[in-house]
Tab-separated table of C-alpha atoms and ligand atoms in Angstrom:
chain	number	residue	atom	x	y	z
S	1	UNK	CA	-13.874	18.097	-4.123
S	2	UNK	CA	-11.650	16.968	-7.001
S	3	UNK	CA	-7.912	17.048	-7.693
S	4	UNK	CA	-5.884	20.037	-6.442
S	5	UNK	CA	-2.348	21.019	-7.383
S	6	UNK	CA	0.313	20.968	-4.747
S	7	UNK	CA	1.035	24.477	-3.455
S	8	UNK	CA	1.205	26.208	-0.099
S	9	UNK	CA	-2.333	27.504	-0.226
S	10	UNK	CA	-3.821	24.094	-1.009
S	11	UNK	CA	-1.772	22.369	1.682
S	12	UNK	CA	-3.088	24.868	4.248
S	13	UNK	CA	-6.590	24.244	2.982
S	14	UNK	CA	-6.105	20.462	3.161
S	15	UNK	CA	-4.791	20.800	6.717
S	16	UNK	CA	-7.953	22.695	7.674
S	17	UNK	CA	-10.159	20.039	6.072
S	18	UNK	CA	-8.407	17.366	8.149
S	19	UNK	CA	-8.661	19.381	11.366
S	20	UNK	CA	-12.384	19.776	10.703
S	21	UNK	CA	-12.938	16.033	10.314
S	22	UNK	CA	-12.833	15.842	6.497
S	23	UNK	CA	-10.923	13.410	4.268
S	24	UNK	CA	-7.933	14.272	2.078
S	25	UNK	CA	-6.297	11.878	-0.382
S	26	UNK	CA	-2.573	12.525	-0.724
S	27	UNK	CA	0.506	11.014	-2.386
S	28	UNK	CA	3.102	8.985	-0.522
S	29	UNK	CA	6.143	7.238	-1.971
S	30	UNK	CA	4.212	3.924	-1.943
S	31	UNK	CA	0.588	4.534	-2.958
S	32	UNK	CA	-1.957	7.354	-2.477
S	33	UNK	CA	-3.528	7.403	0.989
S	34	UNK	CA	-7.038	8.343	2.092
S	35	UNK	CA	-6.288	10.488	5.117
S	36	UNK	CA	-8.231	11.448	8.222
S	37	UNK	CA	-7.276	12.978	11.589
S	38	UNK	CA	-6.053	10.259	13.965
S	39	UNK	CA	-7.527	12.092	16.960
S	40	UNK	CA	-11.010	12.374	15.452
S	41	UNK	CA	-12.874	9.029	15.617
S	42	UNK	CA	-15.707	10.349	13.432
S	43	UNK	CA	-13.286	11.220	10.644
S	44	UNK	CA	-11.760	7.754	10.956
S	45	UNK	CA	-15.198	6.143	10.763
S	46	UNK	CA	-15.708	8.065	7.522
S	47	UNK	CA	-12.561	6.457	6.048
S	48	UNK	CA	-13.975	2.985	6.705
S	49	UNK	CA	-17.327	4.019	5.245
S	50	UNK	CA	-15.920	5.565	2.046
S	51	UNK	CA	-13.641	2.564	1.443
S	52	UNK	CA	-16.310	0.061	2.527
S	53	UNK	CA	-13.537	-1.387	4.644
S	54	UNK	CA	-14.464	-3.757	7.479
S	55	UNK	CA	-13.927	-2.214	10.929
S	56	UNK	CA	-11.756	-5.145	11.998
S	57	UNK	CA	-8.975	-4.033	9.611
S	58	UNK	CA	-6.767	-1.518	11.491
S	59	UNK	CA	-5.239	1.539	9.782
S	60	UNK	CA	-1.698	2.861	9.421
S	61	UNK	CA	-0.912	6.208	11.065
S	62	UNK	CA	1.422	8.630	9.240
S	63	UNK	CA	3.661	10.991	11.176
S	64	UNK	CA	6.350	13.568	10.366
S	65	UNK	CA	8.519	13.644	13.489
S	66	UNK	CA	9.758	11.604	16.438
S	67	UNK	CA	7.869	13.674	19.014
S	68	UNK	CA	4.607	12.360	17.606
S	69	UNK	CA	5.944	8.795	17.598
S	70	UNK	CA	6.660	9.077	21.321
S	71	UNK	CA	3.281	10.652	21.968
S	72	UNK	CA	1.477	7.695	20.359
S	73	UNK	CA	3.620	4.603	21.037
S	74	UNK	CA	6.021	2.921	23.438
S	75	UNK	CA	9.549	2.242	22.153
S	76	UNK	CA	10.777	-0.745	24.123
S	77	UNK	CA	13.411	-2.310	21.905
S	78	UNK	CA	16.653	-0.913	20.516
S	79	UNK	CA	15.937	-2.633	17.180
S	80	UNK	CA	13.024	-0.264	16.664
S	81	UNK	CA	15.355	2.725	16.841
S	82	UNK	CA	17.800	1.103	14.446
S	83	UNK	CA	15.049	0.542	11.895
S	84	UNK	CA	13.822	4.108	12.248
S	85	UNK	CA	17.296	5.544	11.918
S	86	UNK	CA	17.991	3.502	8.795
S	87	UNK	CA	14.681	3.439	6.946
S	88	UNK	CA	12.551	6.449	7.958
S	89	UNK	CA	11.223	8.331	6.183
S	90	UNK	CA	10.421	5.368	3.927
S	91	UNK	CA	8.209	2.384	3.058
S	92	UNK	CA	8.420	0.643	6.444
S	93	UNK	CA	5.490	0.450	8.881
S	94	UNK	CA	6.196	-0.541	12.474
S	95	UNK	CA	3.612	-2.255	14.667
S	96	UNK	CA	4.266	-0.978	18.212
S	97	UNK	CA	2.451	-0.908	21.566
S	98	UNK	CA	0.070	2.055	21.496
S	99	UNK	CA	-0.612	4.660	24.152
S	100	UNK	CA	-4.120	5.430	25.442
S	101	UNK	CA	-4.300	8.675	23.465
S	102	UNK	CA	-4.775	6.639	20.236
S	103	UNK	CA	-8.499	6.043	19.560
S	104	UNK	CA	-9.321	2.357	19.355
S	105	UNK	CA	-11.122	2.730	16.010
S	106	UNK	CA	-7.673	3.245	14.406
S	107	UNK	CA	-6.389	-0.050	15.770
S	108	UNK	CA	-9.628	-2.052	15.606
S	109	UNK	CA	-9.398	-2.443	19.365
S	110	UNK	CA	-5.855	-3.876	19.386
S	111	UNK	CA	-3.366	-2.586	21.930
S	112	UNK	CA	-0.792	-2.140	19.169
S	113	UNK	CA	-0.744	0.348	16.298
S	114	UNK	CA	0.846	0.525	12.847
S	115	UNK	CA	2.855	3.684	12.192
S	116	UNK	CA	5.213	5.097	9.583
S	117	UNK	CA	6.917	8.265	8.320
S	118	UNK	CA	6.377	8.578	4.548
S	119	UNK	CA	9.189	9.645	2.217
S	120	UNK	CA	7.236	12.247	0.284
S	121	UNK	CA	7.435	16.031	0.764
S	122	UNK	CA	3.765	16.604	0.069
S	123	UNK	CA	2.733	14.017	2.654
S	124	UNK	CA	5.130	15.434	5.247
S	125	UNK	CA	3.934	19.003	4.699
S	126	UNK	CA	0.340	17.904	4.946
S	127	UNK	CA	1.016	16.057	8.205
S	128	UNK	CA	2.754	19.150	9.626
S	129	UNK	CA	-0.274	21.252	8.752
S	130	UNK	CA	-2.705	18.770	10.330
S	131	UNK	CA	-3.006	17.637	13.947
S	132	UNK	CA	0.349	15.934	13.339
S	133	UNK	CA	-0.874	12.384	12.724
S	134	UNK	CA	-2.914	11.181	9.742
S	135	UNK	CA	-4.485	7.735	9.472
S	136	UNK	CA	-4.428	6.625	5.855
S	137	UNK	CA	-5.184	3.350	4.130
S	138	UNK	CA	-4.720	3.188	0.384
S	139	UNK	CA	-7.278	5.446	-1.340
S	140	UNK	CA	-9.316	2.752	-3.101
S	141	UNK	CA	-12.465	0.763	-2.359
S	142	UNK	CA	-11.640	-2.172	-0.065
S	143	UNK	CA	-10.148	-5.120	-1.944
S	144	UNK	CA	-9.577	-3.260	-5.231
S	145	UNK	CA	-6.313	-2.190	-6.929
S	146	UNK	CA	-4.327	0.448	-5.024
S	147	UNK	CA	-3.976	3.947	-6.538
S	148	UNK	CA	-0.565	5.202	-7.673
S	149	UNK	CA	-1.783	8.432	-9.325
S	150	UNK	CA	-4.241	11.152	-8.263
S	151	UNK	CA	-6.441	10.166	-11.216
S	152	UNK	CA	-6.705	6.577	-9.942
S	153	UNK	CA	-8.089	8.009	-6.690
S	154	UNK	CA	-10.528	10.250	-8.502
S	155	UNK	CA	-11.775	7.405	-10.711
S	156	UNK	CA	-12.379	5.133	-7.724
S	157	UNK	CA	-13.569	7.432	-4.948
S	158	UNK	CA	-14.379	10.639	-6.853
S	159	UNK	CA	-16.550	13.076	-4.963
S	160	UNK	CA	-16.524	11.093	-1.732
S	161	UNK	CA	-13.159	12.636	-0.824
S	162	UNK	CA	-13.091	16.325	0.182
S	163	UNK	CA	-9.787	16.946	-1.586
S	164	UNK	CA	-7.263	14.955	-3.637
S	165	UNK	CA	-3.739	16.409	-3.789
S	166	UNK	CA	-1.839	15.914	-7.047
S	167	UNK	CA	1.602	14.429	-6.511
S	168	UNK	CA	2.407	12.567	-9.736
S	169	UNK	CA	3.151	8.834	-9.862
S	170	UNK	CA	4.239	7.073	-6.678
S	171	UNK	CA	7.947	6.230	-6.713
S	172	UNK	CA	7.730	2.810	-5.010
S	173	UNK	CA	4.315	1.708	-6.229
S	174	UNK	CA	3.529	-1.019	-3.679
S	175	UNK	CA	2.497	-0.489	-0.058
S	176	UNK	CA	4.924	-0.279	2.831
S	177	UNK	CA	6.351	-3.372	4.467
S	178	UNK	CA	4.526	-3.968	7.778
S	179	UNK	CA	6.659	-5.438	10.559
S	180	UNK	CA	5.394	-6.370	14.023
S	181	UNK	CA	8.022	-5.235	16.524
S	182	UNK	CA	6.110	-6.421	19.589
S	183	UNK	CA	7.224	-10.023	19.129
S	184	UNK	CA	10.468	-11.467	20.458
S	185	UNK	CA	11.525	-12.121	16.884
S	186	UNK	CA	10.051	-9.371	14.695
S	187	UNK	CA	7.659	-10.675	12.061
S	188	UNK	CA	6.865	-9.207	8.647
S	189	UNK	CA	3.066	-9.196	8.374
S	190	UNK	CA	2.942	-7.719	4.877
S	191	UNK	CA	5.806	-7.739	2.361
S	192	UNK	CA	6.162	-4.324	0.733
S	193	UNK	CA	8.421	-1.599	-0.586
S	194	UNK	CA	11.308	-2.507	1.730
S	195	UNK	CA	12.621	-6.054	1.393
S	196	UNK	CA	13.183	-8.570	4.180
S	197	UNK	CA	16.823	-8.834	3.098
S	198	UNK	CA	17.375	-5.098	3.676
S	199	UNK	CA	15.720	-5.252	7.100
S	200	UNK	CA	17.777	-8.268	8.192
S	201	UNK	CA	20.996	-6.435	7.339
S	202	UNK	CA	20.122	-3.943	10.077
S	203	UNK	CA	18.444	-5.957	12.875
S	204	UNK	CA	19.287	-9.569	12.108
S	205	UNK	CA	16.839	-12.403	11.572
S	206	UNK	CA	13.144	-11.623	11.210
S	207	UNK	CA	10.282	-13.982	10.505
S	208	UNK	CA	7.775	-13.554	7.772
S	209	UNK	CA	4.168	-14.477	7.478
S	210	UNK	CA	3.837	-17.236	4.907
S	211	UNK	CA	0.687	-16.855	2.823
S	212	UNK	CA	0.730	-20.477	1.739
S	213	UNK	CA	0.919	-22.164	5.143
S	214	UNK	CA	-0.501	-19.729	7.707
S	215	UNK	CA	-4.012	-18.612	8.491
S	216	UNK	CA	-4.510	-14.841	8.451
S	217	UNK	CA	-3.981	-13.042	11.763
S	218	UNK	CA	-4.163	-9.503	10.376
S	219	UNK	CA	-6.718	-8.538	7.740
S	220	UNK	CA	-4.048	-7.305	5.328
S	221	UNK	CA	-3.327	-11.003	5.049
S	222	UNK	CA	-6.754	-11.903	3.702
S	223	UNK	CA	-6.195	-14.160	0.702
S	224	UNK	CA	-8.106	-11.898	-1.687
S	225	UNK	CA	-7.054	-8.255	-2.034
S	226	UNK	CA	-5.592	-5.703	-4.485
S	227	UNK	CA	-7.864	-7.122	-7.200
S	228	UNK	CA	-8.728	-5.837	-10.642
S	229	UNK	CA	-12.344	-6.395	-11.706
S	230	UNK	CA	-11.212	-8.776	-14.456
S	231	UNK	CA	-10.002	-12.246	-13.431
S	232	UNK	CA	-6.219	-12.292	-13.049
S	233	UNK	CA	-4.287	-15.538	-13.547
S	234	UNK	CA	-0.687	-16.226	-12.629
S	235	UNK	CA	1.073	-18.428	-15.188
S	236	UNK	CA	2.947	-20.734	-12.812
S	237	UNK	CA	3.838	-23.051	-15.692
S	238	UNK	CA	4.383	-20.330	-18.299
S	239	UNK	CA	2.318	-19.410	-21.337
S	240	UNK	CA	0.341	-22.378	-22.676
S	241	UNK	CA	-2.216	-23.265	-25.313
S	242	UNK	CA	-5.209	-23.235	-22.957
S	243	UNK	CA	-5.246	-19.440	-23.114
S	244	UNK	CA	-7.676	-17.692	-25.449
S	245	UNK	CA	-5.076	-15.165	-26.627
S	246	UNK	CA	-7.477	-13.148	-28.769
S	247	UNK	CA	-9.522	-12.331	-25.702
S	248	UNK	CA	-6.811	-11.883	-23.096
S	249	UNK	CA	-4.315	-9.347	-21.818
S	250	UNK	CA	-0.783	-10.051	-20.636
S	251	UNK	CA	1.178	-8.312	-17.919
S	252	UNK	CA	4.838	-8.846	-18.672
S	253	UNK	CA	7.853	-8.122	-16.494
S	254	UNK	CA	10.096	-7.306	-19.411
S	255	UNK	CA	10.135	-6.874	-23.148
S	256	UNK	CA	10.144	-10.338	-24.758
S	257	UNK	CA	8.817	-12.234	-27.730
S	258	UNK	CA	6.293	-14.179	-25.668
S	259	UNK	CA	3.590	-11.561	-25.493
S	260	UNK	CA	2.782	-11.099	-29.179
S	261	UNK	CA	-0.247	-13.368	-29.335
S	262	UNK	CA	-2.197	-11.426	-26.716
S	263	UNK	CA	-4.824	-8.834	-27.558
S	264	UNK	CA	-3.299	-6.321	-25.137
S	265	UNK	CA	0.049	-6.180	-23.355
S	266	UNK	CA	1.560	-4.023	-20.621
S	267	UNK	CA	5.278	-4.206	-19.889
S	268	UNK	CA	6.275	-3.453	-16.303
S	269	UNK	CA	9.911	-2.699	-17.077
S	270	UNK	CA	11.512	-2.984	-20.509
S	271	UNK	CA	14.837	-4.032	-19.030
S	272	UNK	CA	13.304	-6.263	-16.365
S	273	UNK	CA	14.237	-4.016	-13.423
S	274	UNK	CA	12.089	-5.206	-10.494
S	275	UNK	CA	11.993	-1.847	-8.678
S	276	UNK	CA	10.664	-0.224	-11.827
S	277	UNK	CA	8.213	-3.123	-12.238
S	278	UNK	CA	6.869	-2.570	-8.701
S	279	UNK	CA	6.438	1.153	-9.369
S	280	UNK	CA	4.388	0.370	-12.496
S	281	UNK	CA	2.451	-2.632	-11.158
S	282	UNK	CA	-0.857	-1.067	-10.095
S	283	UNK	CA	-0.834	1.457	-12.967
S	284	UNK	CA	-0.495	-1.303	-15.558
S	285	UNK	CA	-3.214	-3.365	-13.868
S	286	UNK	CA	-5.520	-0.316	-13.840
S	287	UNK	CA	-4.908	0.033	-17.606
S	288	UNK	CA	-5.509	-3.631	-18.421
S	289	UNK	CA	-8.636	-3.664	-16.264
S	290	UNK	CA	-10.135	-1.055	-18.614
S	291	UNK	CA	-9.369	-3.012	-21.810
S	292	UNK	CA	-11.921	-5.090	-23.674
S	293	UNK	CA	-10.564	-8.459	-22.633
S	294	UNK	CA	-12.025	-11.188	-20.443
S	295	UNK	CA	-8.879	-12.255	-18.627
S	296	UNK	CA	-5.534	-10.884	-17.526
S	297	UNK	CA	-2.497	-13.177	-17.397
S	298	UNK	CA	0.791	-12.492	-15.676
S	299	UNK	CA	4.027	-14.417	-15.461
S	300	UNK	CA	5.546	-15.578	-12.183
S	301	UNK	CA	8.788	-14.071	-10.874
S	302	UNK	CA	11.279	-15.083	-8.188
S	303	UNK	CA	10.321	-13.914	-4.703
S	304	UNK	CA	13.603	-12.166	-4.019
S	305	UNK	CA	13.839	-8.586	-2.717
S	306	UNK	CA	10.892	-6.511	-3.920
S	307	UNK	CA	9.789	-9.549	-5.975
S	308	UNK	CA	8.239	-10.870	-2.753
S	309	UNK	CA	5.906	-7.855	-2.436
S	310	UNK	CA	5.052	-7.986	-6.145
S	311	UNK	CA	4.098	-11.687	-5.993
S	312	UNK	CA	2.124	-11.088	-2.774
S	313	UNK	CA	-0.016	-8.469	-4.554
S	314	UNK	CA	-0.446	-10.615	-7.674
S	315	UNK	CA	-1.293	-13.728	-5.668
S	316	UNK	CA	-3.996	-11.902	-3.703
S	317	UNK	CA	-5.272	-10.175	-6.837
S	318	UNK	CA	-5.673	-13.609	-8.441
S	319	UNK	CA	-7.926	-14.887	-5.634
S	320	UNK	CA	-11.620	-14.117	-5.889
M	1	LIG	O1	2.162	2.101	1.951
M	1	LIG	C1	1.265	2.038	2.786
M	1	LIG	O2	1.400	1.435	3.858
M	1	LIG	C2	-0.045	2.750	2.466
M	1	LIG	C3	0.237	4.235	2.335
M	1	LIG	C4	-0.987	5.064	2.129
M	1	LIG	O3	0.953	4.675	3.451
M	1	LIG	N1	-1.024	2.497	3.477
M	1	LIG	C5	-1.638	1.300	3.625
M	1	LIG	O4	-2.527	1.245	4.660
M	1	LIG	O5	-1.424	0.345	2.915
M	1	LIG	P1	-3.572	0.100	4.900
M	1	LIG	O6	-4.459	0.630	5.956
M	1	LIG	O7	-4.203	-0.322	3.634
M	1	LIG	O8	-2.738	-1.087	5.462
M	1	LIG	C6	-2.791	-1.414	6.797
M	1	LIG	C7	-2.085	-2.713	7.031
M	1	LIG	C8	-3.084	-3.834	6.991
M	1	LIG	O9	-2.479	-4.970	6.445
M	1	LIG	C9	-3.403	-4.036	8.470
M	1	LIG	O10	-3.872	-5.293	8.732
M	1	LIG	C10	-2.025	-3.759	9.085
M	1	LIG	O11	-1.505	-2.709	8.316
M	1	LIG	N2	-2.136	-3.274	10.471
M	1	LIG	C11	-2.560	-2.077	10.903
M	1	LIG	N3	-2.529	-1.997	12.242
M	1	LIG	C12	-2.064	-3.176	12.686
M	1	LIG	C13	-1.802	-3.730	13.977
M	1	LIG	N4	-2.021	-3.047	15.090
M	1	LIG	N5	-1.335	-4.984	14.021
M	1	LIG	C14	-1.101	-5.691	12.892
M	1	LIG	N6	-1.340	-5.228	11.640
M	1	LIG	C15	-1.815	-3.995	11.547
M	2	LIG	MG1	-4.958	-1.117	0.782
């Protein structure tokens, strides 16, 4: 139990815990994952139980090599290989037809599965010392802010995880982009660390799920998610006089004069760099959630590049 430093001995130990059906929280480049052995349905059930996650919400499987990809899924489109060659390891999750070897609890009974190769040495070493495939949702209670440090995991799930591996702050800071490759035109189900623009440069036009017009088809698309405990409001029309400044916190994308009235302020990136803002997003929200304020306000940004994933998280966090 508790947080363990990253070293060879602890990775071996973590691998044993996984092989014996236990749960290990580990860093990835996006957010910390709560890992269990893909081939052990009881371990997977434990993930759902610890997170209080509904069983209809399928998990992402993490792998470290192509052999495992071929063991678990069917590759039936050249575009899939192009994406893998360009973006793996990295923040891109592919939804692919699954093989029978994959337990249905991972996929909530679907005949497709979500799979990715994380760009983080600790994660890769852990996978290599496990059965070779780790299912891992973000290591937080269902619906709450995602963890981007080992301490976030400890604060939220504490002793319910057999081991938490220390890996510093996550480089990307928002979850992977999930793209369904089983459709004629691939469709982005969840915007994330890799932008639609970057994907289209490699495989041409893809569709994306539009949160404002579509009804959810995958549970990651539920309107409310990634939420702090305090109410979060997006300032679509900018800062206005209806805000009780003395009692509110402000999440700002860059250093500016606008924030001075607020009781508490977090700045996502002093220079307004959106990649840096994404990396700091959940950390800053965790901080503001602990402050003595009644409301958190955040400005709106353009949904370009990673801005799309940032606004997706903020929009869902603002829904209760
Ligand atoms: O960055 C990430 O992706 C993190 C880190 C830990 O790798 N993981 C993560 O996992 O966010 P999770 O389980 O919270 O996200 C799973 C997402 C959900 O939106 C789920 O609906 C979707 O993937 N998903 C999983 N399997 C699917 C499938 N077969 N078809 C469609 N969507 C699927
Ligand atoms: Mg999550």
